[in-house]
Amino acid sequence: MTRSLRVAIVGAGPAGIYAGNILSRQVAEADGEVAIDLYESLPAPYGLIRYGVAPDHPRIKGIVNSLHEMLDAGTIRLIGNVEVGRDITVDELRERYDAVILATGALRDAPLDIPGIDLPGSFGAADFVAWYDGHPDVPRTWPLEAQSIAVIGNGNVALDVARVLAKHPRDLLSTDVPANVVEGLEASPVTDVHVFGRRGPGHVKFTPIELRELGEVPDVDVIVYDADFVRAENDPHAEQLFASNNQVKVMTRTLNGWRKPEGHEYTASRRLHLHFLHAPVEVLGTDAVEAVRFELTRPVGDGSVEGTGEFADIPVQAIYRAVGYASSPVDGVPFDDRTAVIPNEGGRVTDASGAHLPGVYATGWIKRGPVGLIGHTKGDALETITNLLADAAARVLPEPTVASGPDRDEVFELLEARGIRFTTWAGWLELDAHERGLGAAWEPAAAAHHGIVRERVKVVPRDEQVEISRDGALALS
């Protein structure tokens, strides 16, 4: 690297923050200089951690502590409430920075292409997660009107959705769950939530902690079905996984521990059913969801399944598809609609001809698809930053064409001229303190009686978040 760098990162979730931190650290170790601006479409940082992780997962949300330290170090400048592609274009960023890194994640549901999936009462898990996490751009209410609900998927998101649907709202009060979400869940008439997986119990995509937590939800019985376990027997692939993977061993033992003898009496007021080897083929109903038809499957022996020709109709009044997330295109950047990622080679974005797009990079789920845990984005970021710095050393990065002063304030002037009410790190600190204050002041009689302490109450409306952030501290440097 022969000159100081200016880098824009789009997306202030874990992927973007990890990329900024790795870039800052590696440049400092090489005695170089880098200025990093982190653009975020929401007024607050942390992306998936704030708006994609269930509120009753404080262990995962604890990752925020390390992300906070990275942003609080002052080497990365946060520019929130700015939609890249609308408020400022990628081309305009390329004019002002040596490199642009896309870290926009995966925010929409992957499709489940079966007849009836568009009936009223059919929902995407991503939309529901955004609602119960208080995302400012989704409606404040949710139609919780079903007694029996189907959740399609065998990953952690499916478990999160099922657990929140089945859980009594009082057991969420110690979290940062917004008040409108508690109000909505309290009105829910739900009694039964069914989770369906296409493969067997030995091939679930849960993590052991997520699975174990199901059995710890107060006044909710977990029910599994022996017939599913019998169909899963004599599966060489599942047996190999059990022998070689400790997590699979733990989850298999947990699932088997929930098997009960015929006639066992369940006493909880709500039930969470886990079904395996069920492939959804159709959502049934005339004007709304009335049932889901499944074909029972059996393992082939190589990790896949085949249909048995036997079908089962499960009466439900709502269905949530949790079959994966998909990324969305970013205006001005190539996008592969089939794989729902930005085409790239090691994080270097490529155009339709396969050539590298100078100075444009990708990291995280927009780079490789929505697979892996949050921590896996560190490896993605390291690869992308390594290649970016190699390009800088090879002098192939294009130089910015728009001059910027020593305080790097030209981009602020541009946003202000366009009427964009952007937020900053100092503004987030104000919003963070405000939410914590709401938690400290939240003392209804029921909460006090149960000894509930709330760390924060999340502010939901975008305008309110922006007002608190900008009125409290609008720092331009």
mmCIF file of N, CA and C in Angstrom, residues 29 46 210 256-257 347 374 384 419:
data_model
loop_
_atom_site.group_PDB
_atom_site.id
_atom_site.type_symbol
_atom_site.label_atom_id
_atom_site.label_comp_id
_atom_site.label_asym_id
_atom_site.label_seq_id
_atom_site.Cartn_x
_atom_site.Cartn_y
_atom_site.Cartn_z
ATOM 1 N N GLU A 29 -1.157 -2.216 11.446
ATOM 2 C CA GLU A 29 0.006 -3.084 11.633
ATOM 3 C C GLU A 29 1.051 -2.853 10.551
ATOM 4 N N TYR A 46 -25.746 -2.694 13.979
ATOM 5 C CA TYR A 46 -25.744 -4.097 14.428
ATOM 6 C C TYR A 46 -26.611 -5.014 13.583
ATOM 7 N N GLU A 210 -30.126 -24.053 20.926
ATOM 8 C CA GLU A 210 -31.462 -23.685 20.449
ATOM 9 C C GLU A 210 -32.461 -24.799 20.741
ATOM 10 N N ASN A 256 -34.524 -37.696 21.432
ATOM 11 C CA ASN A 256 -34.979 -38.996 21.939
ATOM 12 C C ASN A 256 -35.498 -38.885 23.370
ATOM 13 N N GLY A 257 -34.949 -37.931 24.130
ATOM 14 C CA GLY A 257 -35.419 -37.729 25.488
ATOM 15 C C GLY A 257 -36.841 -37.204 25.554
ATOM 16 N N GLY A 347 -14.317 -12.309 -2.771
ATOM 17 C CA GLY A 347 -14.767 -11.003 -2.315
ATOM 18 C C GLY A 347 -14.615 -9.904 -3.338
ATOM 19 N N ILE A 374 -23.052 -16.450 12.850
ATOM 20 C CA ILE A 374 -22.600 -15.068 12.798
ATOM 21 C C ILE A 374 -21.074 -14.976 12.783
ATOM 22 N N THR A 384 -11.859 -11.099 2.111
ATOM 23 C CA THR A 384 -12.145 -9.904 1.318
ATOM 24 C C THR A 384 -11.115 -8.805 1.572
ATOM 25 N N GLY A 419 -31.211 16.526 2.041
ATOM 26 C CA GLY A 419 -32.218 16.412 3.087
ATOM 27 C C GLY A 419 -32.215 15.068 3.793
#
